[in-house]
């Protein structure tokens, strides 16, 4: 039987998640939770059926959950929703696109979605509630923390250590053995060849801090 | 029955198109149209059987068509050939590589080829006579005009509006919600984080105008 | 019957190779050769069973070989091991990941590994003992020499000529018709729009020499 899945967050990122979830053939999407004023509207034919106030009710009914809010400027909402799910002892899904290659020698945490054409190589460990966006590549032995978003086409080379709540922008390149601290933000197309401290914001080739 | 297909343009880009068309298993390539002095020569074992003067004749014979001239410096030839096909009421093929992921929630126009390992995400709308070159990624809700070439590995992130006759260079990154005007040219490896006006030529990280 | 394969080199790159080899289903990995002090240890459950002193013995026993040492700073070790294999008339394997697209109109040399999601287009010719790392893209009619490493996500566009022992860094972009000389090194994320002489080291967008 397919797992019955509730999505939390009905924006643009939710569309992308639905596209991956449908491809897997492993889930029935029951509906989406979002703001009260959006209840009754829909995203790609799936209805917004409630708000995050309804999580406890749906946990009791035996549904699984995936957080489908995006994450570019701040990870706070994604993190908060994940804690609410855990407090409610919710079953949290892990979703892997059929076109992705996830090594049997790697680990992917609960609540993480691995999108189209992604590579997760041998020895990689991916945390919980992460987004591995379309076409990104996580190389061998690299460790990614929780609530982290590796955006479209970004490459984390081997033996990196990426913190919690990090955002690595689209098509960014992170060299081997780089350490990136919690909640750091790496701009699109950046080339990271030196370690990045927590909460730092970097961009460019080579990437430099643009924090003021 | 397979569609019988005539290719228009027999250069390097034609080779790449043939490689994709063969993978689909949906077409019999009847031959290629190019310059008169090339008639009788061949590309990957397919003969150059005529010139664009022969389009009307082949339309009458019930063949389908795909324009396989490349497009880096100018879109004029691709555009002109497309108009000739339309004037002749030709059947124009759409080609999608089996290794591409094209969302069922997206739309791809006539005469467009979607190459190996490409992603076209939910809500994306791709115009007519476009090239989505190998490994490029068109994200959710992005709209691409007609006669536009998204080169190898380029990434258009979500909610972009890309004009007609645009060239986005190899491995370029276009941030979310960017608008690029008609016939603009984005250099290879550029990182576009601001809107680009029509016919502008940009390069670099971040991308800047190099028009003189 | 599956080919029985001996890997030479047991570091991080070996893990990545094993991940690809297992996916192909075409080889039984018999063991790994590395330094004497590592014999008896293992990589992803495959034992280090000897050193390169044992190559002749394993050739006699009918095994095939793949060199799985990495290559970033120097190609010397990979090259030396390949010469030892040839002197011993060893059977050298070619490995292609099932998720890669290798055109039937291309050629890939002995000892080369083509990793996950790679594209090798029509007319491309890849030398011996090369690494085409995950997600890289080799375009039409491009020729790559021996002992060359095209790193993760790098793109070589059409009609390029890449020498022997070259390293093209992760996510680098090489424009059409570029010539790169033997043993040149291209940094991660570089955008190469001019020819590169032998042994030159380049980085940046656009790529410039950083040789001192």
Coordinates of C-alpha atoms in Angstrom, one line a residue:
Chain A
X1 CA 0.0 0.0 0.0
X2 CA 1.2 3.5 -0.7
X3 CA 2.0 5.8 2.2
X4 CA -0.7 8.6 2.6
X5 CA 1.2 11.8 2.6
X6 CA 0.4 15.3 3.9
X7 CA 2.5 18.2 2.5
X8 CA 3.2 21.3 4.7
X9 CA 3.7 24.4 2.6
X10 CA 1.9 25.2 -0.7
X11 CA 4.3 27.6 -2.6
X12 CA 6.5 27.1 -5.7
X13 CA 8.8 24.6 -3.9
X14 CA 5.7 22.5 -3.1
X15 CA 5.1 22.1 -6.9
X16 CA 8.6 20.8 -7.4
X17 CA 8.1 18.4 -4.5
X18 CA 4.8 17.1 -5.9
X19 CA 6.5 16.5 -9.3
X20 CA 9.1 14.3 -7.6
X21 CA 6.6 12.6 -5.3
X22 CA 4.4 11.6 -8.2
X23 CA 7.4 10.1 -10.1
X24 CA 8.2 7.8 -7.1
X25 CA 4.8 6.1 -7.2
X26 CA 5.2 5.5 -3.5
X27 CA 2.8 8.0 -2.0
X28 CA -0.8 9.1 -2.2
X29 CA -0.8 12.9 -1.6
X30 CA -3.9 13.5 0.7
X31 CA -3.6 17.3 0.8
X32 CA -1.5 20.3 1.7
X33 CA -1.4 22.4 4.9
X34 CA -0.8 26.2 4.5
X35 CA -2.3 29.5 5.7
X36 CA -5.9 29.6 6.8
X37 CA -6.9 32.0 4.0
X38 CA -5.6 29.5 1.4
X39 CA -7.7 26.5 2.6
X40 CA -9.9 25.3 -0.3
X41 CA -7.5 26.5 -3.0
X42 CA -5.2 23.9 -4.6
X43 CA -1.6 23.3 -6.0
X44 CA -1.3 21.0 -9.1
X45 CA -4.8 19.6 -8.3
X46 CA -4.0 18.8 -4.6
X47 CA -6.2 20.8 -2.1
X48 CA -5.1 22.9 0.8
X49 CA -7.0 21.1 3.5
X50 CA -5.9 22.8 6.6
X51 CA -3.1 24.7 8.6
X52 CA -0.3 23.6 10.8
X53 CA -2.8 23.6 13.6
X54 CA -4.2 20.4 12.1
X55 CA -0.9 18.4 12.3
X56 CA -1.9 16.6 15.5
X57 CA -5.2 15.5 14.0
X58 CA -3.6 14.1 10.9
X59 CA -0.9 12.3 12.9
X60 CA -3.7 10.5 14.8
X61 CA -5.2 9.5 11.4
X62 CA -2.0 7.7 10.5
X63 CA -0.7 10.0 7.7
X64 CA 2.9 10.7 6.9
X65 CA 4.3 14.2 6.4
X66 CA 6.8 16.1 4.3
X67 CA 7.7 19.8 4.8
X68 CA 7.5 21.5 1.4
X69 CA 8.1 25.1 2.2
X70 CA 11.1 26.6 0.3
X71 CA 14.2 27.9 1.9
X72 CA 16.4 30.6 0.5
X73 CA 16.6 33.5 2.9
X74 CA 15.7 31.8 6.2
X75 CA 15.5 28.3 7.5
X76 CA 13.5 29.3 10.6
X77 CA 10.0 28.1 9.3
X78 CA 11.3 24.8 8.0
X79 CA 13.0 24.2 11.3
X80 CA 10.0 25.1 13.4
X81 CA 7.7 22.9 11.4
X82 CA 10.0 20.0 11.8
X83 CA 10.1 20.4 15.6
X84 CA 6.2 20.5 15.6
X85 CA 6.2 17.2 13.7
X86 CA 8.6 15.6 16.1
X87 CA 6.7 16.8 19.2
X88 CA 3.6 15.2 17.6
X89 CA 5.6 12.0 16.9
X90 CA 4.6 12.3 13.3
X91 CA 5.9 9.8 10.7
X92 CA 8.1 11.9 8.4
X93 CA 8.7 10.7 4.9
X94 CA 12.0 10.6 2.9
X95 CA 11.5 11.1 -0.8
X96 CA 14.0 10.1 -3.6
X97 CA 13.4 10.7 -7.3
X98 CA 13.8 7.7 -9.5
X99 CA 16.2 9.6 -11.7
X100 CA 18.5 10.3 -8.8
X101 CA 21.4 8.1 -7.9
X102 CA 21.6 7.6 -4.2
X103 CA 24.5 5.3 -3.3
X104 CA 23.6 2.2 -1.2
X105 CA 26.7 3.3 0.8
X106 CA 25.2 6.6 1.8
X107 CA 22.5 7.7 4.3
X108 CA 19.6 10.2 3.8
X109 CA 17.7 11.4 6.9
X110 CA 13.9 11.7 7.5
X111 CA 12.1 14.6 5.9
X112 CA 14.7 15.0 3.2
X113 CA 13.8 15.1 -0.5
X114 CA 16.3 14.1 -3.2
X115 CA 15.1 15.6 -6.5
X116 CA 15.6 14.7 -10.2
X117 CA 19.0 13.7 -11.5
X118 CA 20.7 14.2 -8.1
X119 CA 23.8 12.2 -7.2
X120 CA 24.5 11.2 -3.6
X121 CA 27.8 9.3 -3.5
X122 CA 29.3 6.6 -1.4
X123 CA 30.0 7.5 2.2
X124 CA 27.8 10.7 2.1
X125 CA 25.6 11.3 5.1
X126 CA 22.6 13.7 4.6
X127 CA 20.7 15.1 7.6
X128 CA 17.0 15.5 8.3
X129 CA 14.6 17.9 6.6
X130 CA 17.0 18.8 3.8
X131 CA 16.4 19.7 0.2
X132 CA 18.8 18.2 -2.3
X133 CA 17.4 20.2 -5.3
X134 CA 17.4 19.1 -8.9
X135 CA 20.7 18.1 -10.5
X136 CA 22.9 18.7 -7.4
X137 CA 25.8 16.4 -6.6
X138 CA 26.9 15.3 -3.1
X139 CA 30.3 13.6 -3.4
X140 CA 31.9 10.8 -1.4
X141 CA 32.2 11.1 2.4
X142 CA 30.6 14.5 2.6
X143 CA 28.4 15.1 5.6
X144 CA 25.4 17.5 5.4
X145 CA 23.6 18.7 8.6
X146 CA 19.8 19.1 9.2
X147 CA 17.5 21.7 7.5
X148 CA 20.1 22.4 4.8
X149 CA 19.2 23.3 1.2
X150 CA 21.6 22.3 -1.6
X151 CA 20.1 24.2 -4.5
X152 CA 19.8 23.3 -8.2
X153 CA 23.0 22.0 -9.8
X154 CA 25.2 22.8 -6.8
X155 CA 28.2 20.5 -6.2
X156 CA 29.7 19.5 -2.9
X157 CA 32.9 17.7 -3.6
X158 CA 34.4 14.9 -1.4
X159 CA 34.9 15.0 2.4
X160 CA 33.1 18.3 3.0
X161 CA 31.4 19.1 6.3
X162 CA 28.2 21.2 5.8
X163 CA 26.4 22.5 8.9
X164 CA 22.7 22.8 9.9
X165 CA 20.4 25.3 8.2
X166 CA 22.9 26.1 5.4
X167 CA 21.9 27.3 2.0
X168 CA 24.2 26.5 -0.9
X169 CA 23.0 28.4 -4.0
X170 CA 22.3 27.2 -7.5
X171 CA 25.2 25.9 -9.4
X172 CA 27.7 26.7 -6.6
X173 CA 30.9 24.6 -6.4
X174 CA 32.3 23.6 -3.1
X175 CA 35.9 22.2 -3.2
X176 CA 37.0 19.0 -1.5
X177 CA 37.3 19.0 2.3
X178 CA 35.6 22.3 2.9
X179 CA 33.8 23.0 6.2
X180 CA 30.7 25.3 6.1
X181 CA 29.3 26.4 9.4
X182 CA 25.6 26.5 10.5
X183 CA 23.2 28.8 8.7
X184 CA 25.8 30.1 6.3
X185 CA 24.5 31.2 2.9
X186 CA 26.5 30.6 -0.3
X187 CA 25.3 32.6 -3.4
X188 CA 24.4 31.1 -6.7
X189 CA 27.4 30.3 -8.9
X190 CA 29.9 30.7 -6.1
X191 CA 33.2 28.8 -6.0
X192 CA 34.0 27.9 -2.4
X193 CA 37.7 27.1 -1.9
X194 CA 38.1 28.2 1.8
X195 CA 36.1 27.2 4.9
X196 CA 33.1 29.3 5.7
X197 CA 32.1 30.3 9.2
X198 CA 28.6 30.0 10.7
X199 CA 26.1 32.5 9.4
X200 CA 28.5 34.0 7.0
X201 CA 27.1 35.0 3.6
X202 CA 29.5 34.5 0.6
X203 CA 29.4 34.9 -3.1
X204 CA 31.7 35.1 -6.1
X205 CA 34.5 33.2 -7.8
X206 CA 36.4 32.6 -5.5
X207 CA 33.7 33.1 -2.9
X208 CA 34.2 36.0 -0.4
X209 CA 32.2 37.2 2.5
X210 CA 29.6 39.8 1.6
X211 CA 28.3 40.2 5.2
X212 CA 28.1 43.8 6.3
Chain B
X1 CA 4.5 3.6 -36.9
X2 CA 7.5 5.9 -36.4
X3 CA 7.2 9.4 -37.7
X4 CA 9.4 10.0 -40.8
X5 CA 11.6 12.9 -40.0
X6 CA 13.6 15.4 -42.2
X7 CA 16.3 17.4 -40.4
X8 CA 17.2 20.9 -41.5
X9 CA 20.9 21.8 -41.0
X10 CA 23.8 19.3 -41.1
X11 CA 26.5 20.8 -38.8
X12 CA 27.8 19.8 -35.3
X13 CA 24.5 20.6 -33.6
X14 CA 22.8 18.2 -36.1
X15 CA 25.0 15.3 -34.8
X16 CA 23.8 16.0 -31.2
X17 CA 20.2 16.1 -32.3
X18 CA 20.6 12.8 -34.2
X19 CA 22.1 11.2 -31.0
X20 CA 18.9 12.3 -29.1
X21 CA 16.5 11.3 -31.8
X22 CA 17.9 7.8 -32.1
X23 CA 17.6 7.3 -28.4
X24 CA 13.8 8.1 -28.5
X25 CA 13.1 5.3 -30.9
X26 CA 10.1 7.4 -32.2
X27 CA 11.5 8.6 -35.5
X28 CA 12.9 7.3 -38.8
X29 CA 15.4 10.0 -40.0
X30 CA 14.8 10.2 -43.8
X31 CA 17.6 12.6 -44.5
X32 CA 19.0 16.1 -44.0
X33 CA 18.6 19.4 -45.8
X34 CA 21.6 21.7 -46.1
X35 CA 23.6 23.7 -48.7
X36 CA 23.4 22.6 -52.3
X37 CA 27.2 21.8 -52.4
X38 CA 26.8 19.3 -49.5
X39 CA 24.0 17.2 -51.1
X40 CA 25.2 13.6 -51.3
X41 CA 27.5 13.9 -48.2
X42 CA 26.3 12.5 -44.9
X43 CA 26.2 13.1 -41.1
X44 CA 26.4 10.1 -38.9
X45 CA 25.3 7.9 -41.8
X46 CA 22.3 10.1 -42.7
X47 CA 22.4 11.6 -46.2
X48 CA 22.1 15.2 -47.1
X49 CA 19.2 14.8 -49.6
X50 CA 18.4 18.4 -50.6
X51 CA 18.2 22.1 -49.6
X52 CA 15.6 24.3 -47.9
X53 CA 14.1 24.7 -51.4
X54 CA 12.9 21.2 -51.1
X55 CA 10.8 21.8 -48.0
X56 CA 7.4 22.1 -49.9
X57 CA 8.1 18.8 -51.7
X58 CA 8.8 16.9 -48.5
X59 CA 5.8 18.4 -46.8
X60 CA 3.6 17.0 -49.5
X61 CA 5.1 13.6 -49.0
X62 CA 4.0 13.6 -45.4
X63 CA 7.3 14.0 -43.6
X64 CA 7.8 15.7 -40.2
X65 CA 10.6 18.3 -39.7
X66 CA 13.1 19.4 -37.1
X67 CA 15.4 22.3 -37.4
X68 CA 18.9 21.2 -36.4
X69 CA 21.0 24.3 -37.2
X70 CA 23.0 25.5 -34.1
X71 CA 22.5 28.8 -32.5
X72 CA 25.2 30.7 -30.7
X73 CA 25.8 34.1 -32.3
X74 CA 22.6 34.6 -34.2
X75 CA 19.1 33.1 -34.2
X76 CA 18.2 34.6 -37.6
X77 CA 18.6 31.4 -39.6
X78 CA 16.7 29.2 -37.1
X79 CA 13.9 31.8 -37.0
X80 CA 13.7 32.1 -40.9
X81 CA 13.6 28.3 -41.4
X82 CA 10.8 28.0 -38.8
X83 CA 8.7 30.6 -40.7
X84 CA 9.3 28.7 -43.9
X85 CA 8.0 25.5 -42.3
X86 CA 5.0 27.3 -41.0
X87 CA 4.2 28.9 -44.4
X88 CA 4.3 25.4 -45.8
X89 CA 2.1 24.0 -43.1
X90 CA 4.7 21.5 -42.2
X91 CA 4.3 19.0 -39.3
X92 CA 7.1 20.1 -36.9
X93 CA 8.3 17.5 -34.4
X94 CA 9.0 17.9 -30.7
X95 CA 11.9 15.6 -29.4
X96 CA 12.5 14.6 -25.8
X97 CA 15.5 12.5 -24.8
X98 CA 14.5 9.4 -22.6
X99 CA 17.1 10.5 -20.0
X100 CA 15.4 13.9 -19.6
X101 CA 12.8 14.6 -16.9
X102 CA 10.0 16.7 -18.4
X103 CA 7.3 17.3 -15.8
X104 CA 3.7 16.3 -16.8
X105 CA 2.9 19.7 -15.4
X106 CA 5.0 21.5 -18.0
X107 CA 4.5 22.4 -21.7
X108 CA 7.1 22.1 -24.5
X109 CA 6.4 23.7 -27.9
X110 CA 6.7 22.3 -31.4
X111 CA 10.2 22.2 -32.9
X112 CA 11.9 22.1 -29.5
X113 CA 14.4 19.5 -28.7
X114 CA 15.0 18.4 -25.0
X115 CA 18.4 16.7 -24.8
X116 CA 20.1 14.2 -22.5
X117 CA 19.7 14.6 -18.7
X118 CA 17.7 17.8 -19.0
X119 CA 15.1 18.7 -16.3
X120 CA 11.9 20.7 -17.1
X121 CA 10.1 21.3 -13.9
X122 CA 6.4 21.7 -13.0
X123 CA 4.7 24.8 -14.3
X124 CA 7.5 25.5 -16.9
X125 CA 6.4 26.6 -20.3
X126 CA 8.9 26.2 -23.2
X127 CA 8.3 27.9 -26.5
X128 CA 8.7 26.7 -30.1
X129 CA 11.9 25.9 -32.0
X130 CA 14.0 26.0 -28.8
X131 CA 17.1 24.0 -27.9
X132 CA 17.3 22.7 -24.3
X133 CA 20.8 21.4 -24.5
X134 CA 22.3 18.5 -22.6
X135 CA 22.1 18.7 -18.8
X136 CA 20.3 22.1 -18.6
X137 CA 17.7 22.6 -15.9
X138 CA 14.5 24.7 -16.3
X139 CA 12.9 25.2 -12.9
X140 CA 9.3 25.6 -11.8
X141 CA 7.0 28.2 -13.4
X142 CA 9.7 29.5 -15.7
X143 CA 8.6 30.6 -19.1
X144 CA 10.9 30.4 -22.1
X145 CA 10.0 32.1 -25.4
X146 CA 10.5 30.8 -29.0
X147 CA 13.8 30.2 -30.9
X148 CA 15.7 30.3 -27.6
X149 CA 18.8 28.2 -26.9
X150 CA 19.5 27.1 -23.3
X151 CA 23.0 25.7 -23.6
X152 CA 24.7 22.8 -21.9
X153 CA 24.3 22.6 -18.2
X154 CA 22.7 26.1 -17.8
X155 CA 20.2 26.6 -15.0
X156 CA 17.1 28.8 -15.1
X157 CA 15.8 28.9 -11.6
X158 CA 12.1 29.3 -10.7
X159 CA 9.7 31.9 -12.0
X160 CA 12.0 33.4 -14.7
X161 CA 10.7 35.0 -17.9
X162 CA 13.1 34.4 -20.8
X163 CA 12.3 36.1 -24.2
X164 CA 12.4 35.0 -27.8
X165 CA 15.7 34.3 -29.6
X166 CA 17.7 34.3 -26.4
X167 CA 21.0 32.5 -25.9
X168 CA 21.9 31.4 -22.4
X169 CA 25.5 30.1 -22.4
X170 CA 26.9 26.8 -21.1
X171 CA 26.8 26.3 -17.4
X172 CA 25.3 29.8 -16.8
X173 CA 23.1 30.3 -13.7
X174 CA 20.0 32.5 -13.8
X175 CA 18.6 33.3 -10.3
X176 CA 14.9 33.1 -9.4
X177 CA 12.4 35.6 -10.9
X178 CA 14.8 37.0 -13.5
X179 CA 13.5 38.5 -16.7
X180 CA 15.7 38.3 -19.8
X181 CA 14.6 40.3 -22.9
X182 CA 14.4 39.1 -26.5
X183 CA 17.7 38.2 -28.3
X184 CA 19.8 38.8 -25.2
X185 CA 23.1 36.7 -25.1
X186 CA 24.4 35.4 -21.7
X187 CA 28.0 34.2 -21.8
X188 CA 29.1 30.7 -20.6
X189 CA 29.4 30.4 -16.9
X190 CA 27.7 33.7 -16.1
X191 CA 25.7 34.2 -12.9
X192 CA 22.7 36.4 -13.7
X193 CA 21.2 38.0 -10.6
X194 CA 19.6 41.1 -12.3
X195 CA 17.2 41.5 -15.2
X196 CA 18.7 41.6 -18.7
X197 CA 17.2 43.9 -21.3
X198 CA 16.6 42.9 -24.9
X199 CA 19.7 42.3 -27.1
X200 CA 22.0 43.0 -24.2
X201 CA 25.2 40.8 -24.1
X202 CA 26.3 39.9 -20.6
X203 CA 29.0 37.8 -19.0
X204 CA 30.8 37.2 -15.7
X205 CA 29.9 36.5 -12.0
X206 CA 27.9 38.5 -11.4
X207 CA 26.9 39.0 -15.0
X208 CA 27.4 42.5 -16.4
X209 CA 26.8 44.0 -19.9
X210 CA 29.8 43.7 -22.3
X211 CA 27.9 45.5 -25.1
X212 CA 30.0 48.2 -26.7
Chain C
X1 CA 30.1 -14.5 -16.6
X2 CA 31.1 -11.3 -14.9
X3 CA 34.7 -10.1 -15.4
X4 CA 36.7 -10.5 -12.2
X5 CA 38.2 -7.1 -11.4
X6 CA 41.2 -5.9 -9.3
X7 CA 41.2 -2.3 -8.3
X8 CA 44.5 -0.4 -7.9
X9 CA 44.3 2.4 -5.2
X10 CA 42.1 2.3 -2.1
X11 CA 41.4 6.0 -1.3
X12 CA 38.3 8.2 -1.6
X13 CA 38.2 7.9 -5.3
X14 CA 38.2 4.1 -5.1
X15 CA 34.9 4.4 -3.1
X16 CA 33.3 6.4 -5.9
X17 CA 34.6 3.9 -8.5
X18 CA 33.1 0.9 -6.5
X19 CA 29.8 2.7 -6.3
X20 CA 29.7 2.9 -10.1
X21 CA 31.1 -0.6 -10.7
X22 CA 28.5 -2.2 -8.5
X23 CA 25.7 -0.4 -10.5
X24 CA 26.9 -1.8 -13.8
X25 CA 26.4 -5.4 -12.6
X26 CA 29.2 -6.4 -15.0
X27 CA 32.1 -7.1 -12.6
X28 CA 33.0 -9.1 -9.5
X29 CA 35.4 -7.0 -7.5
X30 CA 38.1 -9.5 -6.2
X31 CA 40.1 -7.0 -4.1
X32 CA 42.2 -3.8 -4.0
X33 CA 45.9 -3.2 -4.3
X34 CA 47.4 -0.4 -2.2
X35 CA 50.3 0.2 0.2
X36 CA 51.8 -2.8 2.0
X37 CA 50.8 -1.4 5.4
X38 CA 47.1 -1.3 4.4
X39 CA 46.9 -5.0 3.3
X40 CA 44.1 -6.7 5.3
X41 CA 42.0 -3.4 5.7
X42 CA 39.1 -2.8 3.5
X43 CA 37.1 -0.2 1.4
X44 CA 33.3 -0.6 1.3
X45 CA 33.7 -4.3 2.3
X46 CA 36.3 -5.1 -0.4
X47 CA 39.7 -6.2 1.0
X48 CA 43.1 -4.7 0.2
X49 CA 44.7 -7.9 -0.9
X50 CA 48.2 -6.8 -2.0
X51 CA 50.4 -4.1 -3.6
X52 CA 51.3 -3.1 -7.1
X53 CA 54.1 -5.7 -6.8
X54 CA 51.4 -8.3 -7.1
X55 CA 50.1 -7.1 -10.5
X56 CA 52.0 -9.8 -12.5
X57 CA 50.6 -12.5 -10.4
X58 CA 47.0 -11.4 -10.8
X59 CA 47.4 -10.9 -14.6
X60 CA 48.5 -14.6 -14.8
X61 CA 45.3 -15.6 -12.8
X62 CA 43.2 -13.9 -15.6
X63 CA 41.8 -10.9 -13.7
X64 CA 40.9 -7.5 -15.2
X65 CA 42.2 -4.3 -13.7
X66 CA 41.0 -0.7 -13.1
X67 CA 43.2 2.1 -11.7
X68 CA 41.2 3.8 -8.9
X69 CA 43.7 6.3 -7.5
X70 CA 42.5 9.8 -7.6
X71 CA 44.1 12.6 -9.6
X72 CA 44.0 16.3 -8.5
X73 CA 47.5 17.6 -8.1
X74 CA 49.5 15.1 -10.1
X75 CA 48.8 12.5 -12.7
X76 CA 52.2 10.8 -12.3
X77 CA 51.0 7.8 -10.2
X78 CA 48.1 7.0 -12.4
X79 CA 50.3 7.2 -15.5
X80 CA 53.0 4.9 -13.9
X81 CA 50.5 2.3 -12.9
X82 CA 49.0 2.3 -16.3
X83 CA 52.4 1.6 -17.8
X84 CA 53.0 -1.2 -15.4
X85 CA 49.7 -2.8 -16.4
X86 CA 50.6 -2.5 -20.1
X87 CA 54.1 -4.0 -19.5
X88 CA 52.3 -6.9 -17.9
X89 CA 49.8 -7.2 -20.8
X90 CA 47.0 -6.9 -18.3
X91 CA 43.4 -6.8 -19.4
X92 CA 42.2 -3.3 -18.5
X93 CA 38.5 -2.7 -17.9
X94 CA 36.4 0.2 -19.2
X95 CA 33.5 1.1 -16.8
X96 CA 30.3 3.0 -17.7
X97 CA 27.6 3.9 -15.2
X98 CA 24.1 2.9 -16.3
X99 CA 22.9 6.4 -15.6
X100 CA 25.5 7.9 -18.0
X101 CA 24.6 8.6 -21.6
X102 CA 27.5 7.5 -23.8
X103 CA 26.7 8.0 -27.5
X104 CA 27.0 5.0 -29.8
X105 CA 28.8 7.5 -32.0
X106 CA 31.6 8.1 -29.5
X107 CA 34.7 6.2 -28.3
X108 CA 35.9 5.6 -24.7
X109 CA 39.4 4.1 -24.1
X110 CA 40.5 1.2 -21.9
X111 CA 40.9 2.0 -18.2
X112 CA 38.5 4.9 -18.3
X113 CA 35.6 5.2 -15.9
X114 CA 32.4 7.1 -16.9
X115 CA 30.5 7.9 -13.7
X116 CA 26.9 8.7 -12.8
X117 CA 24.8 11.0 -15.0
X118 CA 27.7 11.8 -17.3
X119 CA 27.0 12.7 -21.0
X120 CA 29.5 11.7 -23.8
X121 CA 28.1 13.1 -27.0
X122 CA 28.3 12.0 -30.7
X123 CA 31.8 12.2 -32.2
X124 CA 33.6 12.5 -28.9
X125 CA 36.8 10.4 -28.4
X126 CA 37.9 9.8 -24.8
X127 CA 41.5 8.4 -24.2
X128 CA 42.7 5.7 -21.9
X129 CA 42.9 5.7 -18.1
X130 CA 40.7 8.8 -17.8
X131 CA 38.1 9.8 -15.1
X132 CA 34.9 11.3 -16.4
X133 CA 33.6 12.2 -12.9
X134 CA 29.9 12.4 -11.9
X135 CA 27.6 14.7 -13.9
X136 CA 30.3 15.9 -16.3
X137 CA 29.4 16.6 -20.0
X138 CA 31.7 15.9 -23.0
X139 CA 30.1 17.5 -26.0
X140 CA 30.2 16.5 -29.7
X141 CA 33.5 15.9 -31.5
X142 CA 35.6 16.8 -28.5
X143 CA 38.8 14.8 -28.1
X144 CA 40.2 14.0 -24.6
X145 CA 43.7 12.5 -24.2
X146 CA 44.9 9.8 -21.9
X147 CA 45.2 10.0 -18.1
X148 CA 42.9 13.0 -18.0
X149 CA 40.5 13.8 -15.2
X150 CA 37.3 15.7 -16.0
X151 CA 36.0 16.4 -12.5
X152 CA 32.4 16.5 -11.2
X153 CA 29.9 18.5 -13.3
X154 CA 32.6 20.0 -15.6
X155 CA 31.5 20.8 -19.2
X156 CA 33.7 20.4 -22.3
X157 CA 31.7 22.0 -25.1
X158 CA 31.9 20.9 -28.8
X159 CA 35.1 20.4 -30.9
X160 CA 37.6 20.9 -28.0
X161 CA 41.0 19.2 -27.9
X162 CA 42.1 18.3 -24.4
X163 CA 45.6 16.9 -23.9
X164 CA 47.0 14.0 -21.8
X165 CA 47.2 14.2 -18.0
X166 CA 45.0 17.3 -17.8
X167 CA 42.8 18.1 -14.8
X168 CA 39.6 20.0 -15.4
X169 CA 38.2 21.0 -12.1
X170 CA 34.7 20.6 -10.7
X171 CA 31.9 22.5 -12.5
X172 CA 34.4 24.2 -14.8
X173 CA 33.1 25.3 -18.2
X174 CA 35.2 25.0 -21.4
X175 CA 33.8 26.9 -24.4
X176 CA 33.6 25.4 -27.9
X177 CA 36.7 24.7 -29.9
X178 CA 39.2 25.3 -27.0
X179 CA 42.6 23.5 -27.0
X180 CA 44.1 22.6 -23.6
X181 CA 47.7 21.3 -23.5
X182 CA 49.1 18.3 -21.7
X183 CA 49.1 18.4 -17.9
X184 CA 47.3 21.7 -17.7
X185 CA 45.2 22.2 -14.5
X186 CA 41.9 24.1 -14.6
X187 CA 40.5 25.2 -11.2
X188 CA 37.0 24.4 -10.0
X189 CA 34.3 26.7 -11.4
X190 CA 36.6 28.2 -14.0
X191 CA 35.2 29.5 -17.4
X192 CA 37.8 28.7 -20.1
X193 CA 37.3 30.9 -23.2
X194 CA 40.9 30.9 -24.5
X195 CA 43.3 28.1 -25.3
X196 CA 45.5 26.9 -22.4
X197 CA 49.1 25.9 -22.9
X198 CA 50.6 22.7 -21.6
X199 CA 51.2 22.6 -17.8
X200 CA 49.6 26.0 -17.3
X201 CA 47.4 26.4 -14.2
X202 CA 44.3 28.5 -14.7
X203 CA 41.4 29.6 -12.5
X204 CA 38.6 32.2 -12.5
X205 CA 35.8 33.6 -14.7
X206 CA 37.2 34.1 -17.3
X207 CA 40.0 31.7 -16.5
X208 CA 43.5 33.2 -16.2
X209 CA 46.9 31.7 -15.6
X210 CA 47.8 31.6 -11.9
X211 CA 51.2 30.0 -12.5
X212 CA 54.1 31.7 -10.7

